[in-house]
Short mmCIF file of N, CA and C in Angstrom, two decimals:
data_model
loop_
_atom_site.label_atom_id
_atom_site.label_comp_id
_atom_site.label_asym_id
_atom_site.label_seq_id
_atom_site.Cartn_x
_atom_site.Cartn_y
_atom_site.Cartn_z
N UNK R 281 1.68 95.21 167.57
CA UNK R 281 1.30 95.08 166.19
C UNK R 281 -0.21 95.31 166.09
N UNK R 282 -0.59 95.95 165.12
CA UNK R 282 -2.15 96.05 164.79
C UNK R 282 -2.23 95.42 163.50
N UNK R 283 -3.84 95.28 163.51
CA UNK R 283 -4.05 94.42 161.99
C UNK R 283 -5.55 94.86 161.79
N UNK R 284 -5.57 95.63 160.35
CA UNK R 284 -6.69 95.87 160.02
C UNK R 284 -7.29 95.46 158.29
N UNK R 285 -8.20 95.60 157.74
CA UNK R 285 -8.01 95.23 156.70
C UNK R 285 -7.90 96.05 155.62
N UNK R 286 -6.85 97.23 155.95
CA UNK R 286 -6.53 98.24 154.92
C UNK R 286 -5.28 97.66 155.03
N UNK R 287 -5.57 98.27 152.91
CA UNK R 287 -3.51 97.76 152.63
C UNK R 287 -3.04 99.02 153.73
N UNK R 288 -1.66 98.33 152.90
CA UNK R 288 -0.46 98.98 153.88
C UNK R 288 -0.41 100.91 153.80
N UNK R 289 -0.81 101.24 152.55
CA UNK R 289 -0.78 102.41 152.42
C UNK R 289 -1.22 103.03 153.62
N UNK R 290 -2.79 102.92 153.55
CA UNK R 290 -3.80 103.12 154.58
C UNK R 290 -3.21 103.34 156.04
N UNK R 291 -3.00 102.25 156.42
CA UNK R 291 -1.86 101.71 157.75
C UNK R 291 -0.86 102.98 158.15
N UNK R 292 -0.14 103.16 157.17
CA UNK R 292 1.01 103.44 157.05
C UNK R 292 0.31 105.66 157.23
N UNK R 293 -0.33 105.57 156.56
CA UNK R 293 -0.96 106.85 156.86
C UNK R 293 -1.77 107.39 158.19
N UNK R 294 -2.40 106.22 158.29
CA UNK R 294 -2.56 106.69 160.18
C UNK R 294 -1.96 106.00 160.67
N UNK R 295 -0.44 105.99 161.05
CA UNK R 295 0.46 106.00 161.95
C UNK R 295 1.05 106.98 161.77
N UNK R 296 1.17 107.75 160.66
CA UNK R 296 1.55 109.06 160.60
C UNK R 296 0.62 110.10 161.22
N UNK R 297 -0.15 109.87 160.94
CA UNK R 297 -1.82 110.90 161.13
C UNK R 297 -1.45 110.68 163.10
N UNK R 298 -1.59 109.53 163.40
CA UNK R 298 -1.86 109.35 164.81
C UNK R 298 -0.70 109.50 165.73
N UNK R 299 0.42 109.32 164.92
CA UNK R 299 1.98 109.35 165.73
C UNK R 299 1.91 107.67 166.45
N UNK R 300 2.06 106.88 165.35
CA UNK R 300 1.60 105.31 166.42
C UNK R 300 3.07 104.70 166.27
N UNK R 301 3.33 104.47 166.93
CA UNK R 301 5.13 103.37 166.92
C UNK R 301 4.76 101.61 166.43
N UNK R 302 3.18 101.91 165.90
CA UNK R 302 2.90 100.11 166.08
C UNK R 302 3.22 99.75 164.40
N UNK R 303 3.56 98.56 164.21
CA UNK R 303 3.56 97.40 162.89
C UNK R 303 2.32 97.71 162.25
N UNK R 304 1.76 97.31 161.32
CA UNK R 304 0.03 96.62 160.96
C UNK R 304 0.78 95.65 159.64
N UNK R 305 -0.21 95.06 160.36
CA UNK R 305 -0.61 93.86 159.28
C UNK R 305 -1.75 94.12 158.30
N UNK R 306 -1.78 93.75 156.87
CA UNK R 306 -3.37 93.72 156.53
C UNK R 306 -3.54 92.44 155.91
N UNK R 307 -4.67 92.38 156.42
CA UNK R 307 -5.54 91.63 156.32
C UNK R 307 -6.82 91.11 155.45
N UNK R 308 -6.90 91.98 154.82
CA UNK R 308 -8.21 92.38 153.45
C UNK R 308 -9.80 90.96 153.92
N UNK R 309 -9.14 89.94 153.94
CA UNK R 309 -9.88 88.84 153.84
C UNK R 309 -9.93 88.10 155.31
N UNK R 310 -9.45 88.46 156.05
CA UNK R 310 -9.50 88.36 157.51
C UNK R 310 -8.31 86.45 157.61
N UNK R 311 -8.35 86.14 156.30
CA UNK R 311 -7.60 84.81 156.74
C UNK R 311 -5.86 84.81 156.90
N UNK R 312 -5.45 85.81 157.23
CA UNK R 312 -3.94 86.19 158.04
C UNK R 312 -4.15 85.81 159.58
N UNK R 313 -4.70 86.61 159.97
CA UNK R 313 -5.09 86.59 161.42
C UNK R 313 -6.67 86.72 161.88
N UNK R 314 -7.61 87.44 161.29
CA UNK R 314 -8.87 88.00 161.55
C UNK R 314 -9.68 86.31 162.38
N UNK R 315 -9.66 85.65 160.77
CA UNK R 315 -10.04 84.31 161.41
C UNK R 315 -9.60 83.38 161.93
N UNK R 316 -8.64 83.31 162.00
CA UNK R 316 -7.19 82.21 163.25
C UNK R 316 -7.86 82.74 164.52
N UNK R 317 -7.91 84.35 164.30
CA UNK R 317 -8.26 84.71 165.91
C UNK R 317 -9.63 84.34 166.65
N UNK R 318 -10.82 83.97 165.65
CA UNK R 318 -11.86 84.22 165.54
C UNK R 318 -12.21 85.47 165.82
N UNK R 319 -11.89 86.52 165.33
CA UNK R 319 -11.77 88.24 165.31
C UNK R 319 -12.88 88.29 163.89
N UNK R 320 -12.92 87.84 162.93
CA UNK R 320 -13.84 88.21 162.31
C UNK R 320 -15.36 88.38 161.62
N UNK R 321 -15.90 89.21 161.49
CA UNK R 321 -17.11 89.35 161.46
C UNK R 321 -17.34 89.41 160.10
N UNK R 322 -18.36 88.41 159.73
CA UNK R 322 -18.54 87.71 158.40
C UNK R 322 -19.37 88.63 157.94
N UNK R 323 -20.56 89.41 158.70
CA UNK R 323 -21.89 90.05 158.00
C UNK R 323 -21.18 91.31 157.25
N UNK R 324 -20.51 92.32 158.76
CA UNK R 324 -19.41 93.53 157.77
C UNK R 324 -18.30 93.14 156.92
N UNK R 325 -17.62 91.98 156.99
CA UNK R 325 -16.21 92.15 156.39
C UNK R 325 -15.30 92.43 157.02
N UNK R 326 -15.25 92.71 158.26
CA UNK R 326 -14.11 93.16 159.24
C UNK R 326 -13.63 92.80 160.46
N UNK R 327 -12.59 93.01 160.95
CA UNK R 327 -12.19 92.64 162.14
C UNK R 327 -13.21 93.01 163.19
N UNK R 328 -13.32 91.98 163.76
CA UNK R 328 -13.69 92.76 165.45
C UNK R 328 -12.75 92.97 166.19
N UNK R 329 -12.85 94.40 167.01
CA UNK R 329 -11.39 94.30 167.44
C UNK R 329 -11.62 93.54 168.54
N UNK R 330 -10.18 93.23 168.60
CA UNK R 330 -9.20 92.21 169.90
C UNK R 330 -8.07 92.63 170.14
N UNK R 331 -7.88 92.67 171.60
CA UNK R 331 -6.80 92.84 172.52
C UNK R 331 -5.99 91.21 172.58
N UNK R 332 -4.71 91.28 172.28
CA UNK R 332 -4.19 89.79 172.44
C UNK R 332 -2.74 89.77 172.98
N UNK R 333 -2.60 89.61 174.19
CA UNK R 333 -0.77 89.83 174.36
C UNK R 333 -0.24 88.35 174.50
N UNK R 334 0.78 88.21 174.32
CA UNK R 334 1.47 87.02 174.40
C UNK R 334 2.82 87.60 175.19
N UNK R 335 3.00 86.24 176.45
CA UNK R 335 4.43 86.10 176.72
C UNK R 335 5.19 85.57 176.10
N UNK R 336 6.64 86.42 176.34
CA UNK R 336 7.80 85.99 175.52
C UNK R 336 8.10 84.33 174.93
N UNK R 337 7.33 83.36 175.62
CA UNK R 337 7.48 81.91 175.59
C UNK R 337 6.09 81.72 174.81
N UNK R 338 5.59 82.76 174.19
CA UNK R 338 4.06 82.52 173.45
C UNK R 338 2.53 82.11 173.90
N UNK R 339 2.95 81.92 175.37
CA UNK R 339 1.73 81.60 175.95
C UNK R 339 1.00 83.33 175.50
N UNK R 340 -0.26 82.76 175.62
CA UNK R 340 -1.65 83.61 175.66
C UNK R 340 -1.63 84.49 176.91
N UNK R 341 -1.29 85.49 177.44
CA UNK R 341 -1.39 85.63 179.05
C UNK R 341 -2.94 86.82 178.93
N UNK R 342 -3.24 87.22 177.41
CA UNK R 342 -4.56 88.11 177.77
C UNK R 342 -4.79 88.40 176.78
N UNK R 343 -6.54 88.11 176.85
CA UNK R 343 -7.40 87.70 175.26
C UNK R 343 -8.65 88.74 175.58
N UNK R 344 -8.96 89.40 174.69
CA UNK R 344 -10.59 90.45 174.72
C UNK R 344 -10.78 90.64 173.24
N UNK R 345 -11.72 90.10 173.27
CA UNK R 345 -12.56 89.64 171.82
C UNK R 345 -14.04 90.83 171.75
N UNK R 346 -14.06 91.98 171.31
CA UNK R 346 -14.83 92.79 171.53
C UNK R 346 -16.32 91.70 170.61
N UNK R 347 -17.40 92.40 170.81
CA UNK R 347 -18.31 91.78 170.29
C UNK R 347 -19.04 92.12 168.88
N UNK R 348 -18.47 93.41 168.71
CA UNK R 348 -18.72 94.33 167.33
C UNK R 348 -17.91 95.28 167.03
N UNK R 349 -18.05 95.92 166.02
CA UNK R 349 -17.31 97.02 165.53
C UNK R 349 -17.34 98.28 166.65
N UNK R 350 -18.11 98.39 167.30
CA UNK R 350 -18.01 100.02 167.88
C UNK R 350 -17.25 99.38 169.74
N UNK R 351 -17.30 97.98 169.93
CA UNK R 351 -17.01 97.83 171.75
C UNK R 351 -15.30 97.86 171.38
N UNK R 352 -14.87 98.41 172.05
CA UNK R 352 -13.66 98.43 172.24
C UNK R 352 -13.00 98.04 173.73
N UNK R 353 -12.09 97.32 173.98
CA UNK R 353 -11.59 96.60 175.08
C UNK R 353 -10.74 98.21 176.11
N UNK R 354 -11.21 98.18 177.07
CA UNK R 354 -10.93 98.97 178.30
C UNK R 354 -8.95 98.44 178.08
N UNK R 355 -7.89 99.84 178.13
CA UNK R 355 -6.75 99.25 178.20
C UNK R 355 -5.96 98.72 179.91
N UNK R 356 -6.91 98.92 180.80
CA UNK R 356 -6.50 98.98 181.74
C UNK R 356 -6.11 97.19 182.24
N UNK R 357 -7.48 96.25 181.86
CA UNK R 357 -7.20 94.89 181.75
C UNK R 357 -5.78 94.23 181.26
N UNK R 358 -5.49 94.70 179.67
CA UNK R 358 -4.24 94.50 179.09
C UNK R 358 -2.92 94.79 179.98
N UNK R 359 -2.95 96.31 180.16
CA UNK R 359 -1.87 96.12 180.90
C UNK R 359 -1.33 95.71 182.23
N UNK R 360 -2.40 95.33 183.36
CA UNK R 360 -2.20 94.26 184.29
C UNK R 360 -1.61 93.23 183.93
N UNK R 361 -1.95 92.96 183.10
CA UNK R 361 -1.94 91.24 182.17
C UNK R 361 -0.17 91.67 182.01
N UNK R 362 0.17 92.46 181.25
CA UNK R 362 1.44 92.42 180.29
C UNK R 362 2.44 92.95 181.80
N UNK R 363 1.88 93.84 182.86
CA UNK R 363 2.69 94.18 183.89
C UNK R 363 3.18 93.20 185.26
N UNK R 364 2.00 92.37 184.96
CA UNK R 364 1.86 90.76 185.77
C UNK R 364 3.54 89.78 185.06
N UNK R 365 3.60 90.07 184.16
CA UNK R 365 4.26 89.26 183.77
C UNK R 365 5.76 89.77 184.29
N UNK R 366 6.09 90.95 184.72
CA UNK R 366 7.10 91.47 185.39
C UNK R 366 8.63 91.40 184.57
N UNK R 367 8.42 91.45 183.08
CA UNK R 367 8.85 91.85 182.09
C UNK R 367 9.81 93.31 182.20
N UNK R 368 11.06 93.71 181.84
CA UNK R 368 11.30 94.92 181.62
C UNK R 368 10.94 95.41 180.04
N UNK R 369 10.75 96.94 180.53
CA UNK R 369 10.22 98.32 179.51
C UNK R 369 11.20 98.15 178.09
N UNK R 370 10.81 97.99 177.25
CA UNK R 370 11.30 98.41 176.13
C UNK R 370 11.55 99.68 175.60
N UNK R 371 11.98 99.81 174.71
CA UNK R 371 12.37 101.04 174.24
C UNK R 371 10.84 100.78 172.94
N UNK R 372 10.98 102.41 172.92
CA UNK R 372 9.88 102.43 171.85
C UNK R 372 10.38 102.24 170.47
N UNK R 373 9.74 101.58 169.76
CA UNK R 373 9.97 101.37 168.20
C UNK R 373 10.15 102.07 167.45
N UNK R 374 11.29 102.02 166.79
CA UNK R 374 11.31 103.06 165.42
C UNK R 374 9.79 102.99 164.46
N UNK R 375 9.80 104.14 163.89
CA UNK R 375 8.60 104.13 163.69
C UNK R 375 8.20 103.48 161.90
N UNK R 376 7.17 102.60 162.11
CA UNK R 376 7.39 101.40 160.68
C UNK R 376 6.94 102.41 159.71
N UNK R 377 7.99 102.14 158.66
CA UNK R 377 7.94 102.42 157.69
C UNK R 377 8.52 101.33 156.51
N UNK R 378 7.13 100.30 156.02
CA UNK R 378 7.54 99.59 155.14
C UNK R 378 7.94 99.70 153.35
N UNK R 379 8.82 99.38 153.24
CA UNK R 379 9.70 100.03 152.04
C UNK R 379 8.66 99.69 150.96
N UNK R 380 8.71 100.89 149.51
CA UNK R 380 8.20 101.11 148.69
C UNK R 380 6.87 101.87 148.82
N UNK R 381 6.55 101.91 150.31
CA UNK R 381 4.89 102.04 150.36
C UNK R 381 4.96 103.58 150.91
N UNK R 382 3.86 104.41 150.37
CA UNK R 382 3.84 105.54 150.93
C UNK R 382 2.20 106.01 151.01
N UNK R 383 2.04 106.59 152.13
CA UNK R 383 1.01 106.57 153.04
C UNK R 383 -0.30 107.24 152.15
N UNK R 384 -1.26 106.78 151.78
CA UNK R 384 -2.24 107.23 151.24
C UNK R 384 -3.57 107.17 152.33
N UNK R 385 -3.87 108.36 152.83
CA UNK R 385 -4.98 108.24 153.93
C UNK R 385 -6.19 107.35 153.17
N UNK R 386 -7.13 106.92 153.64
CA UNK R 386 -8.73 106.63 153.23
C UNK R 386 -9.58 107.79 153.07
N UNK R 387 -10.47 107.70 152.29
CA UNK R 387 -11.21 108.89 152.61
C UNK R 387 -12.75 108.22 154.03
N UNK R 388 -11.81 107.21 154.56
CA UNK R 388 -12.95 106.90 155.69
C UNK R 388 -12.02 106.59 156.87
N UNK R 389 -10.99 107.76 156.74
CA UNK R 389 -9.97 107.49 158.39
C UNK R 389 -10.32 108.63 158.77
N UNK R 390 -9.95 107.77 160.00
CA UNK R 390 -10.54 108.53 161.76
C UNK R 390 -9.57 109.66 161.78
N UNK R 391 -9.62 111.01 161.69
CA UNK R 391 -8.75 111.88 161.69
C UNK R 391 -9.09 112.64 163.54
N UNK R 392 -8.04 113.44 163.64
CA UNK R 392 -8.13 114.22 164.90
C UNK R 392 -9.11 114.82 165.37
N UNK R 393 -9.13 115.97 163.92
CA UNK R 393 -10.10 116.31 163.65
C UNK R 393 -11.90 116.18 164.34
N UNK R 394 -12.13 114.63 163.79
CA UNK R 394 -13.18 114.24 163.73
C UNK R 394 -13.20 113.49 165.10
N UNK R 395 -12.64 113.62 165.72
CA UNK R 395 -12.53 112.30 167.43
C UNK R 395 -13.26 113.08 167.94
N UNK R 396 -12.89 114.28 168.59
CA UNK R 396 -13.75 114.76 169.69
C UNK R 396 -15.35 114.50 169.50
N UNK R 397 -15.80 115.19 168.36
CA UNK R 397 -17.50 114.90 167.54
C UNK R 397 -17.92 113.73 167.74
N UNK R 398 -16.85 112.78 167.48
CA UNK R 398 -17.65 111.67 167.13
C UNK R 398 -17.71 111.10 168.64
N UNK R 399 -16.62 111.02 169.12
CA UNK R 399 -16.97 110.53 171.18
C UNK R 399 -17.74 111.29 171.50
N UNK R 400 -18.01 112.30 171.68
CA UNK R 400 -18.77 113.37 172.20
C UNK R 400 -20.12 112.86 171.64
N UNK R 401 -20.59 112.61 171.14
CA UNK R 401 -21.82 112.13 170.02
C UNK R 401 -22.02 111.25 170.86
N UNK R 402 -21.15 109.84 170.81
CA UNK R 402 -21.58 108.68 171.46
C UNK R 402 -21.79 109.05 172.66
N UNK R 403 -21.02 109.57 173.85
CA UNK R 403 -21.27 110.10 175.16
C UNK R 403 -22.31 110.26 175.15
N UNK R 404 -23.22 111.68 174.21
CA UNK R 404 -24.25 112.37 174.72
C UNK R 404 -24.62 110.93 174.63
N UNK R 405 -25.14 110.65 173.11
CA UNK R 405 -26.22 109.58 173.05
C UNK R 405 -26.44 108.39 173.78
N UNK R 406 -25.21 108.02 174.62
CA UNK R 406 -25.69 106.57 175.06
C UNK R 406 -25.55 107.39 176.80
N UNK R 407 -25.53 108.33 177.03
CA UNK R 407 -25.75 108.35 178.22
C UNK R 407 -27.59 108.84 178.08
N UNK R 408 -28.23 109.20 177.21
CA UNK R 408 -29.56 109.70 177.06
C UNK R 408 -30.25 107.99 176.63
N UNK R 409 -29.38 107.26 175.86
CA UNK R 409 -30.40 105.99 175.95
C UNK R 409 -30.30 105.16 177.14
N UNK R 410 -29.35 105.16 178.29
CA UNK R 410 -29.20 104.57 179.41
C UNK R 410 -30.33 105.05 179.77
N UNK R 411 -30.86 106.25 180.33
CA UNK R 411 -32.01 106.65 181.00
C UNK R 411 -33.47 106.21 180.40
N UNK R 412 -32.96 105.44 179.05
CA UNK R 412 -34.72 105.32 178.58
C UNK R 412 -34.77 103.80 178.56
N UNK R 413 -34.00 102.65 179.10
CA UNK R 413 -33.53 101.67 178.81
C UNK R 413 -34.69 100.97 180.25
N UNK R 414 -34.77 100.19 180.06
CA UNK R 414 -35.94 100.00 181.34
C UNK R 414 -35.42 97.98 181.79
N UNK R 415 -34.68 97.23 180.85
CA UNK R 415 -34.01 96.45 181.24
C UNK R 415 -32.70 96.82 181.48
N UNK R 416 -32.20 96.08 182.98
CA UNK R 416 -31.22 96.41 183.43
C UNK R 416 -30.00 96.01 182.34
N UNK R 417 -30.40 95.13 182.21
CA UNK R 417 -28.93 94.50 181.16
C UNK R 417 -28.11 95.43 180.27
N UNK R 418 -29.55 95.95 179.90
CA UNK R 418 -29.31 96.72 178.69
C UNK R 418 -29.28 98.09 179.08
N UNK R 419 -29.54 98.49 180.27
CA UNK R 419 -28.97 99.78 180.47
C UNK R 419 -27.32 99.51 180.32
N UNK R 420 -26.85 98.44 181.33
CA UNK R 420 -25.69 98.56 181.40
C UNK R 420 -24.47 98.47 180.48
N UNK R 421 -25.34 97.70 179.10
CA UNK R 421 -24.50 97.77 177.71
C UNK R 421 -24.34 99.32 177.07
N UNK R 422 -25.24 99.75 177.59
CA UNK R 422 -25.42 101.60 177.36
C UNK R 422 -24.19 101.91 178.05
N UNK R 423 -24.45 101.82 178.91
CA UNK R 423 -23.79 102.65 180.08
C UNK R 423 -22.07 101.84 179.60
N UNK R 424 -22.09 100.91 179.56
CA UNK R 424 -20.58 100.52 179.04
C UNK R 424 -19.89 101.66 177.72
N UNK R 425 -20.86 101.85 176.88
CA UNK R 425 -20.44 102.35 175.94
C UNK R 425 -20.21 103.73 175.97
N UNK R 426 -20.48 104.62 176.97
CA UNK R 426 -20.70 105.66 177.53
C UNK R 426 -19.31 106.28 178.12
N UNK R 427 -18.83 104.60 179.20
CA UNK R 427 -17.58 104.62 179.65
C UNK R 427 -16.44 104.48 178.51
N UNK R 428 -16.91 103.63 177.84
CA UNK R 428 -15.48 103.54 176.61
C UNK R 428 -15.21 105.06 176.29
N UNK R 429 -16.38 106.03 175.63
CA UNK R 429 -16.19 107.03 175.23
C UNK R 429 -15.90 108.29 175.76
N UNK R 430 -15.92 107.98 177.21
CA UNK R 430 -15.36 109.08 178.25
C UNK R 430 -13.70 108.93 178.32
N UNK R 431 -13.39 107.41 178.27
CA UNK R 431 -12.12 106.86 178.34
C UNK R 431 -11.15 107.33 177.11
N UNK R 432 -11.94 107.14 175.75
CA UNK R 432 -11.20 107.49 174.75
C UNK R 432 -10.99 109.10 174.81
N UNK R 433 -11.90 109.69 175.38
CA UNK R 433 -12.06 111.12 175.38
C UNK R 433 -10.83 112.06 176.41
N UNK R 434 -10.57 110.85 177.05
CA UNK R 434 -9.61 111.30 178.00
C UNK R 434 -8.38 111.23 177.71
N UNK R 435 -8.13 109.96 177.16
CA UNK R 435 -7.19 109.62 176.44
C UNK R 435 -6.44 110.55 175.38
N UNK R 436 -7.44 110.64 174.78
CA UNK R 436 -7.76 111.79 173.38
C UNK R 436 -6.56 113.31 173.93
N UNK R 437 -7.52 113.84 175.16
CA UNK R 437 -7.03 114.91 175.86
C UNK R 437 -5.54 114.68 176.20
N UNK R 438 -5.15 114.05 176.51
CA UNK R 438 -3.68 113.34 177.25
C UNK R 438 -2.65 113.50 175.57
N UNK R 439 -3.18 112.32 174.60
CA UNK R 439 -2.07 112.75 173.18
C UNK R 439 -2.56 114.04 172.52
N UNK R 440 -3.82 115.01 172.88
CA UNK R 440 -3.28 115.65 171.86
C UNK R 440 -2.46 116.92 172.69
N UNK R 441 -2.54 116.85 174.16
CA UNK R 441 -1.38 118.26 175.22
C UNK R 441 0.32 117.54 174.47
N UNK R 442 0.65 116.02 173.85
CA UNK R 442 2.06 115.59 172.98
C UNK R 442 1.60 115.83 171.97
N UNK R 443 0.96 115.73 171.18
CA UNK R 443 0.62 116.22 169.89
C UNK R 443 -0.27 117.53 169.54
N UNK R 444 0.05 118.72 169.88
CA UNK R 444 -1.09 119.71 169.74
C UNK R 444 -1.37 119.98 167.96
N UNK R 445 -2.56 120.73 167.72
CA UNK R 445 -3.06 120.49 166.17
C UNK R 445 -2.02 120.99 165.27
N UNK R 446 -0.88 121.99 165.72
CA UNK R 446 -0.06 122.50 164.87
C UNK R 446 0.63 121.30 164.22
N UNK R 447 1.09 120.54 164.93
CA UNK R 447 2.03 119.35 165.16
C UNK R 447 1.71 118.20 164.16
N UNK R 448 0.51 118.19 164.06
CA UNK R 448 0.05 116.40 164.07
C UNK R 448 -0.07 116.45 162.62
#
């Protein structure tokens, strides 16, 4: 399930746009889930994202609480977590389509389109501010963000050889 704070339209349009098998929730005001989770960020208005799996008995088995809008949680952590639990594979979800609602993009969604530019952007740039960064710490918050965007970039490469541009 995802949860963001676009109505359902929104939602419902990039899962089409993206080919996603996931639920969303919205959230508008973050008090569904945003703030139960402590996921939300009061200054923007929005979720921070979080990674959250639960075992079948509801325990918590894996929590990543990013720290802002742009850190995004590495998926490799999660699925240890969810493969630890030694669970069998599901079948993939029909794909949600909640009744009456029909998909109206944003004019501020992440299209295909626009992914490569925009990772590619962050790449260059935070691998050029790592080198000017002269505390270690803070190189390495660079350099984290560098990795997310190589990761998504790869990722990226992987759905769009299942989704090529004709397709999507």
């Amino acid at each position: 399930m995802l949860a963001s704070v676009d109505p359902p339209e929104v939602q419902l349009a990039m899962d089409e746009t993206w080919h996603l098998p996931f639920r969303w929730v919205s959230d508008p005001d973050g008090t569904r889930l945003a703030r139960p989770l402590a996921a939300w960020d009061d200054d923007a208005s929005i979720f921070r994202p979080v990674v959250l799996a639960l075992a079948p008995d509801g325990r918590e088995v894996f929590r990543e609480l990013s720290r802002d809008f742009t850190d995004r949680p590495d998926d490799e952590p999660v699925l240890a977590a969810l493969e630890g639990l030694g669970l069998p594979a599901l079948p993939d979800p029909a794909p949600w389509r909640p009744e009456g609602v029909r998909p109206e993009p944003s004019e501020r969604a992440f299209t295909p389109e626009r992914f490569i530019s925009y990772f590619r952007a962050i790449k260059m740039n935070t691998t050029a501010l790592a080198g000017r960064m002269v505390d270690e710490r803070d190189r390495h918050e660079v350099q984290q963000e560098t990795a997310m965007a190589t990761s998504f970039l790869d990722a990226f490469d992987a759905w769009r050889a299942e989704h090529p541009p004709g397709r999507q």
